[in-house]
Amino acid sequence: MNVTVKSTARARKKAAPSVPDNLRATGTDAQPELVQLLTPEGERVEHPDYPLTTTPEELRALYRDLVLVRRFDGEATALQRQGELGLWASLLGQEAAQVGSGRAMRTGDYAFPTYREHGVAWCRDVDPLNLLGMFRGVNHGGWDPNEKNFHLYTIVIGSQTLHATGYAMGITKDGADDAVIAYFGDGASSQGDVNEAFTFASVYNAPVVFFCQNNQWAISEPTTNQTKIPLYRRASGFGFPGVRVDGNDVLACLAVTRWALDHARSGNGPVLIEAFTYRMGAHTTSDDPTRYRLAEETEAWKAKDPILRLRTLLEKEGLADEEFFAAVDAESEQLGLRVREGVRSMPDPDPTLIFDHVYAEPHALVDEERAEYLEYAASFEAGENL
């Protein structure tokens, strides 16, 4: 009897399980199918559910966005290494996910970022120097969120998804024809805040798109240690659709995000987008990725570079010439120069500014703390604390 049971168990282990259609192998890795409109080889393909029509001018503009965003990001990393910034969270490798989704937004749509959405900030016309001012420690985010419809960077992991959901619920009450997009990473998907946001958004049918940039590493923790299923499939448990898109394909990210925002603003509730991409560099400049991942993995993803594939398309289709590419490169160098000079010339802020906007109205406790600080600072000038 025991032999029979063990033999049956062995047979069950050996039997190959059936693989669902959405989990068919892609290349050498068993990964869910994803929406792709531009292959790594630069070939334009169509998708029946996410059609996208683009003009040559639009394609060139997307290429320019990708190049300038990468140049700005690279300059920021260099500035941190030179001691000009306290920290920097690079987006290297994630440009397509951010530019594609950022350009899908309408003027009235509102974005809630983490601390790595430099490409989305670019698309919302936030001056790169304002981003760098925060990492230099001279401001707390030097742009007006309501002017740009781009919220301040959020360092607390996942909390911005709740802010985005609440804002989206407010849009519904106002009867506005707008939508909200909340950005977060694969690591944040394990946070309670994100799952609470999913619940509220689903139950209240909030017009919000949850955009997860799955760069496969939450600092040193791989996504495989956080979830047994692809992240986009979590949406079904909360009662709304989820879709996985090639996060290195700017056209697919544009098409899918545009569809999701229209879906949300039309009263159909939230959508979860998982942009499957890869973090080519460190988590932040305080991190060393060589301690926890293989160089071969990074090398394999270089072949999927978002800028290279779009350039290949432009060249194959004769939509851009060398003069265009040279002009973009020259513009990127000018951007790098402006950023470098702008950061180094930033004045130190008045220390008392920290007290000025704690509350909208004057507050007795804040006034008392300001007075105590001024007295303390003055003691150094008098030599009392030297």
Tab-separated table of N, CA and C in Angstrom, residues 232-355:
chain	number	residue	atom	x	y	z
A	232	TYR	N	0.882	41.822	-12.364
A	232	TYR	CA	-0.339	42.357	-12.972
A	232	TYR	C	-1.558	41.504	-12.663
A	233	ARG	N	-1.340	40.215	-12.364
A	233	ARG	CA	-2.460	39.320	-12.076
A	233	ARG	C	-3.063	39.551	-10.703
A	234	ARG	N	-2.397	40.314	-9.865
A	234	ARG	CA	-2.961	40.640	-8.555
A	234	ARG	C	-4.235	41.462	-8.688
A	235	ALA	N	-4.330	42.223	-9.768
A	235	ALA	CA	-5.494	43.102	-9.939
A	235	ALA	C	-6.807	42.327	-9.918
A	236	SER	N	-6.801	41.126	-10.476
A	236	SER	CA	-8.046	40.350	-10.556
A	236	SER	C	-8.616	40.054	-9.181
A	237	GLY	N	-7.740	39.898	-8.182
A	237	GLY	CA	-8.215	39.641	-6.831
A	237	GLY	C	-8.912	40.834	-6.206
A	238	PHE	N	-8.665	42.019	-6.748
A	238	PHE	CA	-9.317	43.227	-6.254
A	238	PHE	C	-10.475	43.668	-7.142
A	239	GLY	N	-10.670	42.945	-8.240
A	239	GLY	CA	-11.837	43.216	-9.069
A	239	GLY	C	-11.639	44.215	-10.183
A	240	PHE	N	-10.397	44.391	-10.646
A	240	PHE	CA	-10.193	45.270	-11.794
A	240	PHE	C	-9.118	44.674	-12.698
A	241	PRO	N	-9.035	45.140	-13.944
A	241	PRO	CA	-8.119	44.520	-14.907
A	241	PRO	C	-6.660	44.868	-14.660
A	242	GLY	N	-5.794	43.946	-15.056
A	242	GLY	CA	-4.360	44.164	-15.017
A	242	GLY	C	-3.750	43.750	-16.339
A	243	VAL	N	-2.681	44.402	-16.732
A	243	VAL	CA	-2.028	44.097	-18.009
A	243	VAL	C	-0.525	44.262	-17.847
A	244	ARG	N	0.220	43.374	-18.458
A	244	ARG	CA	1.682	43.479	-18.437
A	244	ARG	C	2.155	44.009	-19.791
A	245	VAL	N	3.026	45.009	-19.745
A	245	VAL	CA	3.525	45.641	-20.957
A	245	VAL	C	5.054	45.579	-20.952
A	246	ASP	N	5.624	45.539	-22.129
A	246	ASP	CA	7.078	45.602	-22.264
A	246	ASP	C	7.520	46.990	-21.813
A	247	GLY	N	8.140	47.064	-20.655
A	247	GLY	CA	8.528	48.354	-20.101
A	247	GLY	C	9.680	49.024	-20.814
A	248	ASN	N	10.328	48.326	-21.745
A	248	ASN	CA	11.395	48.926	-22.547
A	248	ASN	C	10.902	49.348	-23.927
A	249	ASP	N	9.604	49.259	-24.137
A	249	ASP	CA	8.971	49.614	-25.406
A	249	ASP	C	8.135	50.869	-25.176
A	250	VAL	N	8.648	52.017	-25.612
A	250	VAL	CA	7.967	53.281	-25.342
A	250	VAL	C	6.610	53.342	-26.036
A	251	LEU	N	6.481	52.692	-27.198
A	251	LEU	CA	5.204	52.723	-27.919
A	251	LEU	C	4.145	51.901	-27.195
A	252	ALA	N	4.527	50.734	-26.704
A	252	ALA	CA	3.575	49.900	-25.973
A	252	ALA	C	3.161	50.577	-24.671
A	253	CYS	N	4.112	51.191	-23.975
A	253	CYS	CA	3.788	51.888	-22.733
A	253	CYS	C	2.838	53.052	-22.997
A	254	LEU	N	3.041	53.748	-24.102
A	254	LEU	CA	2.159	54.847	-24.484
A	254	LEU	C	0.761	54.337	-24.781
A	255	ALA	N	0.658	53.290	-25.593
A	255	ALA	CA	-0.654	52.780	-26.005
A	255	ALA	C	-1.429	52.206	-24.834
A	256	VAL	N	-0.789	51.390	-24.022
A	256	VAL	CA	-1.483	50.733	-22.908
A	256	VAL	C	-1.896	51.749	-21.849
A	257	THR	N	-1.018	52.701	-21.542
A	257	THR	CA	-1.367	53.706	-20.535
A	257	THR	C	-2.474	54.619	-21.037
A	258	ARG	N	-2.437	54.963	-22.300
A	258	ARG	CA	-3.513	55.791	-22.862
A	258	ARG	C	-4.852	55.067	-22.771
A	259	TRP	N	-4.839	53.781	-23.090
A	259	TRP	CA	-6.063	52.986	-22.960
A	259	TRP	C	-6.530	52.932	-21.509
A	260	ALA	N	-5.595	52.690	-20.585
A	260	ALA	CA	-5.954	52.546	-19.175
A	260	ALA	C	-6.521	53.850	-18.610
A	261	LEU	N	-5.921	54.987	-18.962
A	261	LEU	CA	-6.423	56.275	-18.485
A	261	LEU	C	-7.806	56.560	-19.039
A	262	ASP	N	-8.027	56.244	-20.313
A	262	ASP	CA	-9.361	56.421	-20.896
A	262	ASP	C	-10.375	55.494	-20.233
A	263	HIS	N	-9.955	54.270	-19.952
A	263	HIS	CA	-10.809	53.307	-19.259
A	263	HIS	C	-11.225	53.855	-17.895
A	264	ALA	N	-10.266	54.409	-17.176
A	264	ALA	CA	-10.535	54.914	-15.831
A	264	ALA	C	-11.419	56.152	-15.861
A	265	ARG	N	-11.103	57.100	-16.741
A	265	ARG	CA	-11.866	58.347	-16.756
A	265	ARG	C	-13.274	58.166	-17.311
A	266	SER	N	-13.506	57.034	-17.972
A	266	SER	CA	-14.841	56.759	-18.519
A	266	SER	C	-15.779	56.112	-17.508
A	267	GLY	N	-15.342	55.998	-16.261
A	267	GLY	CA	-16.198	55.451	-15.213
A	267	GLY	C	-16.089	53.954	-15.035
A	268	ASN	N	-15.048	53.356	-15.621
A	268	ASN	CA	-14.906	51.902	-15.536
A	268	ASN	C	-14.005	51.440	-14.400
A	269	GLY	N	-13.484	52.385	-13.620
A	269	GLY	CA	-12.682	52.006	-12.469
A	269	GLY	C	-11.208	51.872	-12.773
A	270	PRO	N	-10.443	51.374	-11.800
A	270	PRO	CA	-8.980	51.348	-11.896
A	270	PRO	C	-8.448	50.270	-12.829
A	271	VAL	N	-7.169	50.425	-13.161
A	271	VAL	CA	-6.408	49.459	-13.964
A	271	VAL	C	-5.023	49.346	-13.339
A	272	LEU	N	-4.473	48.157	-13.344
A	272	LEU	CA	-3.084	47.951	-12.931
A	272	LEU	C	-2.241	47.640	-14.160
A	273	ILE	N	-1.202	48.428	-14.385
A	273	ILE	CA	-0.241	48.173	-15.453
A	273	ILE	C	1.078	47.748	-14.817
A	274	GLU	N	1.592	46.614	-15.257
A	274	GLU	CA	2.917	46.190	-14.848
A	274	GLU	C	3.859	46.383	-16.027
A	275	ALA	N	4.736	47.360	-15.906
A	275	ALA	CA	5.730	47.606	-16.955
A	275	ALA	C	6.956	46.761	-16.631
A	276	PHE	N	7.145	45.701	-17.395
A	276	PHE	CA	8.232	44.756	-17.131
A	276	PHE	C	9.516	45.300	-17.735
A	277	THR	N	10.429	45.729	-16.866
A	277	THR	CA	11.645	46.386	-17.319
A	277	THR	C	12.814	45.921	-16.460
A	278	TYR	N	13.868	46.687	-16.439
A	278	TYR	CA	15.045	46.281	-15.675
A	278	TYR	C	15.813	47.507	-15.208
A	279	ARG	N	16.216	47.499	-13.961
A	279	ARG	CA	17.008	48.585	-13.414
A	279	ARG	C	18.470	48.337	-13.778
A	280	MET	N	18.982	49.090	-14.745
A	280	MET	CA	20.327	48.843	-15.259
A	280	MET	C	21.420	49.234	-14.271
A	281	GLY	N	21.141	50.173	-13.408
A	281	GLY	CA	22.149	50.616	-12.454
A	281	GLY	C	21.811	50.209	-11.038
A	282	ALA	N	22.322	50.996	-10.102
A	282	ALA	CA	22.082	50.740	-8.688
A	282	ALA	C	20.710	51.249	-8.271
A	283	HIS	N	20.218	50.730	-7.151
A	283	HIS	CA	18.939	51.205	-6.613
A	283	HIS	C	19.010	52.697	-6.337
A	284	THR	N	20.035	53.107	-5.635
A	284	THR	CA	20.405	54.516	-5.495
A	284	THR	C	21.933	54.556	-5.504
A	285	THR	N	22.482	55.743	-5.417
A	285	THR	CA	23.935	55.868	-5.441
A	285	THR	C	24.590	55.344	-4.166
A	286	SER	N	23.804	54.944	-3.171
A	286	SER	CA	24.371	54.338	-1.968
A	286	SER	C	24.383	52.813	-2.061
A	287	ASP	N	23.995	52.283	-3.215
A	287	ASP	CA	23.842	50.841	-3.393
A	287	ASP	C	24.933	50.298	-4.319
A	288	ASP	N	25.285	49.029	-4.136
A	288	ASP	CA	26.246	48.351	-5.007
A	288	ASP	C	25.590	47.081	-5.556
A	289	PRO	N	25.016	47.132	-6.775
A	289	PRO	CA	24.290	45.975	-7.306
A	289	PRO	C	25.171	44.773	-7.610
A	290	THR	N	26.476	44.968	-7.710
A	290	THR	CA	27.354	43.835	-7.999
A	290	THR	C	27.406	42.850	-6.834
A	291	ARG	N	26.913	43.248	-5.682
A	291	ARG	CA	26.929	42.375	-4.510
A	291	ARG	C	25.788	41.357	-4.519
A	292	TYR	N	24.776	41.586	-5.373
A	292	TYR	CA	23.619	40.685	-5.299
A	292	TYR	C	23.075	40.240	-6.666
A	293	ARG	N	23.645	40.685	-7.767
A	293	ARG	CA	23.173	40.181	-9.051
A	293	ARG	C	24.345	40.006	-10.016
A	294	LEU	N	24.123	39.164	-11.013
A	294	LEU	CA	25.182	38.786	-11.938
A	294	LEU	C	25.324	39.794	-13.072
A	295	ALA	N	26.554	39.990	-13.514
A	295	ALA	CA	26.819	40.910	-14.620
A	295	ALA	C	26.171	40.405	-15.903
A	296	GLU	N	26.070	39.085	-16.062
A	296	GLU	CA	25.469	38.513	-17.270
A	296	GLU	C	24.009	38.941	-17.414
A	297	GLU	N	23.326	39.088	-16.303
A	297	GLU	CA	21.927	39.503	-16.331
A	297	GLU	C	21.792	40.915	-16.887
A	298	THR	N	22.640	41.797	-16.407
A	298	THR	CA	22.616	43.177	-16.885
A	298	THR	C	22.990	43.256	-18.364
A	299	GLU	N	23.980	42.479	-18.761
A	299	GLU	CA	24.408	42.474	-20.162
A	299	GLU	C	23.283	42.028	-21.079
A	300	ALA	N	22.511	41.023	-20.652
A	300	ALA	CA	21.404	40.526	-21.470
A	300	ALA	C	20.350	41.606	-21.702
A	301	TRP	N	20.152	42.458	-20.692
A	301	TRP	CA	19.140	43.495	-20.827
A	301	TRP	C	19.614	44.687	-21.650
A	302	LYS	N	20.918	44.807	-21.854
A	302	LYS	CA	21.414	45.886	-22.716
A	302	LYS	C	20.892	45.733	-24.139
A	303	ALA	N	20.659	44.495	-24.549
A	303	ALA	CA	20.135	44.246	-25.899
A	303	ALA	C	18.682	44.696	-26.046
A	304	LYS	N	18.028	44.982	-24.933
A	304	LYS	CA	16.626	45.417	-24.962
A	304	LYS	C	16.495	46.916	-24.721
A	305	ASP	N	17.586	47.626	-24.887
A	305	ASP	CA	17.632	49.051	-24.577
A	305	ASP	C	16.512	49.830	-25.276
A	306	PRO	N	15.750	50.630	-24.552
A	306	PRO	CA	14.612	51.349	-25.140
A	306	PRO	C	15.001	52.405	-26.171
A	307	ILE	N	16.144	53.050	-25.986
A	307	ILE	CA	16.554	54.095	-26.929
A	307	ILE	C	17.053	53.469	-28.224
A	308	LEU	N	17.838	52.436	-28.116
A	308	LEU	CA	18.407	51.789	-29.295
A	308	LEU	C	17.319	51.232	-30.202
A	309	ARG	N	16.294	50.622	-29.613
A	309	ARG	CA	15.256	50.019	-30.464
A	309	ARG	C	14.438	51.075	-31.206
A	310	LEU	N	14.190	52.223	-30.560
A	310	LEU	CA	13.445	53.275	-31.255
A	310	LEU	C	14.311	53.924	-32.326
A	311	ARG	N	15.581	54.082	-32.054
A	311	ARG	CA	16.485	54.641	-33.072
A	311	ARG	C	16.548	53.710	-34.284
A	312	THR	N	16.602	52.416	-34.016
A	312	THR	CA	16.639	51.448	-35.111
A	312	THR	C	15.407	51.575	-35.988
A	313	LEU	N	14.234	51.741	-35.366
A	313	LEU	CA	12.993	51.917	-36.135
A	313	LEU	C	13.065	53.181	-36.982
A	314	LEU	N	13.500	54.273	-36.390
A	314	LEU	CA	13.576	55.538	-37.124
A	314	LEU	C	14.516	55.421	-38.319
A	315	GLU	N	15.610	54.722	-38.134
A	315	GLU	CA	16.573	54.560	-39.222
A	315	GLU	C	16.040	53.632	-40.302
A	316	LYS	N	15.439	52.516	-39.898
A	316	LYS	CA	14.908	51.544	-40.868
A	316	LYS	C	13.822	52.153	-41.739
A	317	GLU	N	12.951	52.938	-41.114
A	317	GLU	CA	11.821	53.523	-41.829
A	317	GLU	C	12.172	54.843	-42.512
A	318	GLY	N	13.402	55.286	-42.353
A	318	GLY	CA	13.804	56.543	-42.964
A	318	GLY	C	13.099	57.749	-42.378
A	319	LEU	N	12.774	57.683	-41.093
A	319	LEU	CA	12.012	58.741	-40.436
A	319	LEU	C	12.912	59.776	-39.759
A	320	ALA	N	14.200	59.506	-39.706
A	320	ALA	CA	15.145	60.454	-39.116
A	320	ALA	C	16.510	60.235	-39.758
A	321	ASP	N	17.239	61.324	-39.912
A	321	ASP	CA	18.568	61.225	-40.517
A	321	ASP	C	19.642	61.565	-39.497
A	322	GLU	N	20.880	61.513	-39.912
A	322	GLU	CA	21.987	61.765	-39.007
A	322	GLU	C	21.972	63.187	-38.457
A	323	GLU	N	21.453	64.100	-39.247
A	323	GLU	CA	21.359	65.480	-38.772
A	323	GLU	C	20.439	65.570	-37.561
A	324	PHE	N	19.318	64.833	-37.610
A	324	PHE	CA	18.390	64.820	-36.479
A	324	PHE	C	19.059	64.237	-35.235
A	325	PHE	N	19.696	63.073	-35.383
A	325	PHE	CA	20.328	62.434	-34.232
A	325	PHE	C	21.440	63.298	-33.653
A	326	ALA	N	22.196	63.957	-34.520
A	326	ALA	CA	23.262	64.836	-34.050
A	326	ALA	C	22.693	66.029	-33.281
A	327	ALA	N	21.561	66.537	-33.761
A	327	ALA	CA	20.930	67.675	-33.082
A	327	ALA	C	20.432	67.281	-31.695
A	328	VAL	N	19.866	66.073	-31.587
A	328	VAL	CA	19.397	65.597	-30.280
A	328	VAL	C	20.581	65.403	-29.338
A	329	ASP	N	21.666	64.840	-29.846
A	329	ASP	CA	22.853	64.643	-29.018
A	329	ASP	C	23.410	65.978	-28.534
A	330	ALA	N	23.405	66.963	-29.423
A	330	ALA	CA	23.912	68.286	-29.043
A	330	ALA	C	23.019	68.917	-27.980
A	331	GLU	N	21.702	68.738	-28.151
A	331	GLU	CA	20.770	69.279	-27.170
A	331	GLU	C	20.965	68.599	-25.815
A	332	SER	N	21.244	67.301	-25.843
A	332	SER	CA	21.442	66.577	-24.590
A	332	SER	C	22.684	67.073	-23.867
A	333	GLU	N	23.718	67.399	-24.614
A	333	GLU	CA	24.927	67.935	-23.982
A	333	GLU	C	24.677	69.304	-23.377
A	334	GLN	N	23.875	70.108	-24.055
A	334	GLN	CA	23.520	71.413	-23.507
A	334	GLN	C	22.702	71.261	-22.230
A	335	LEU	N	21.813	70.259	-22.216
A	335	LEU	CA	21.032	69.995	-21.006
A	335	LEU	C	21.959	69.590	-19.866
A	336	GLY	N	22.917	68.707	-20.161
A	336	GLY	CA	23.864	68.291	-19.131
A	336	GLY	C	24.638	69.460	-18.566
A	337	LEU	N	25.063	70.368	-19.449
A	337	LEU	CA	25.803	71.549	-19.010
A	337	LEU	C	24.941	72.448	-18.139
A	338	ARG	N	23.679	72.653	-18.555
A	338	ARG	CA	22.774	73.505	-17.773
A	338	ARG	C	22.536	72.915	-16.390
A	339	VAL	N	22.347	71.611	-16.345
A	339	VAL	CA	22.106	70.940	-15.070
A	339	VAL	C	23.334	71.045	-14.166
A	340	ARG	N	24.504	70.798	-14.732
A	340	ARG	CA	25.735	70.820	-13.941
A	340	ARG	C	25.987	72.216	-13.360
A	341	GLU	N	25.877	73.222	-14.224
A	341	GLU	CA	26.121	74.590	-13.757
A	341	GLU	C	25.026	75.047	-12.798
A	342	GLY	N	23.781	74.628	-13.082
A	342	GLY	CA	22.676	75.044	-12.235
A	342	GLY	C	22.766	74.478	-10.828
A	343	VAL	N	23.155	73.223	-10.727
A	343	VAL	CA	23.276	72.599	-9.407
A	343	VAL	C	24.374	73.269	-8.594
A	344	ARG	N	25.518	73.499	-9.211
A	344	ARG	CA	26.651	74.054	-8.482
A	344	ARG	C	26.436	75.509	-8.061
A	345	SER	N	25.520	76.179	-8.717
A	345	SER	CA	25.257	77.577	-8.368
A	345	SER	C	24.042	77.752	-7.466
A	346	MET	N	23.440	76.651	-7.021
A	346	MET	CA	22.266	76.756	-6.143
A	346	MET	C	22.675	77.356	-4.798
A	347	PRO	N	21.999	78.410	-4.378
A	347	PRO	CA	22.342	78.999	-3.072
A	347	PRO	C	21.800	78.145	-1.930
A	348	ASP	N	22.491	78.185	-0.809
A	348	ASP	CA	21.976	77.513	0.375
A	348	ASP	C	20.713	78.225	0.846
A	349	PRO	N	19.714	77.497	1.284
A	349	PRO	CA	18.465	78.137	1.716
A	349	PRO	C	18.605	78.782	3.088
A	350	ASP	N	17.753	79.735	3.369
A	350	ASP	CA	17.668	80.324	4.703
A	350	ASP	C	17.139	79.250	5.652
A	351	PRO	N	17.847	78.920	6.708
A	351	PRO	CA	17.407	77.845	7.608
A	351	PRO	C	16.022	78.062	8.206
A	352	THR	N	15.608	79.312	8.328
A	352	THR	CA	14.299	79.565	8.948
A	352	THR	C	13.139	79.256	8.016
A	353	LEU	N	13.434	78.992	6.745
A	353	LEU	CA	12.349	78.672	5.813
A	353	LEU	C	11.607	77.412	6.212
A	354	ILE	N	12.268	76.545	6.980
A	354	ILE	CA	11.639	75.295	7.378
A	354	ILE	C	10.401	75.546	8.247
A	355	PHE	N	10.338	76.713	8.863
A	355	PHE	CA	9.202	77.034	9.727
A	355	PHE	C	8.057	77.717	8.989
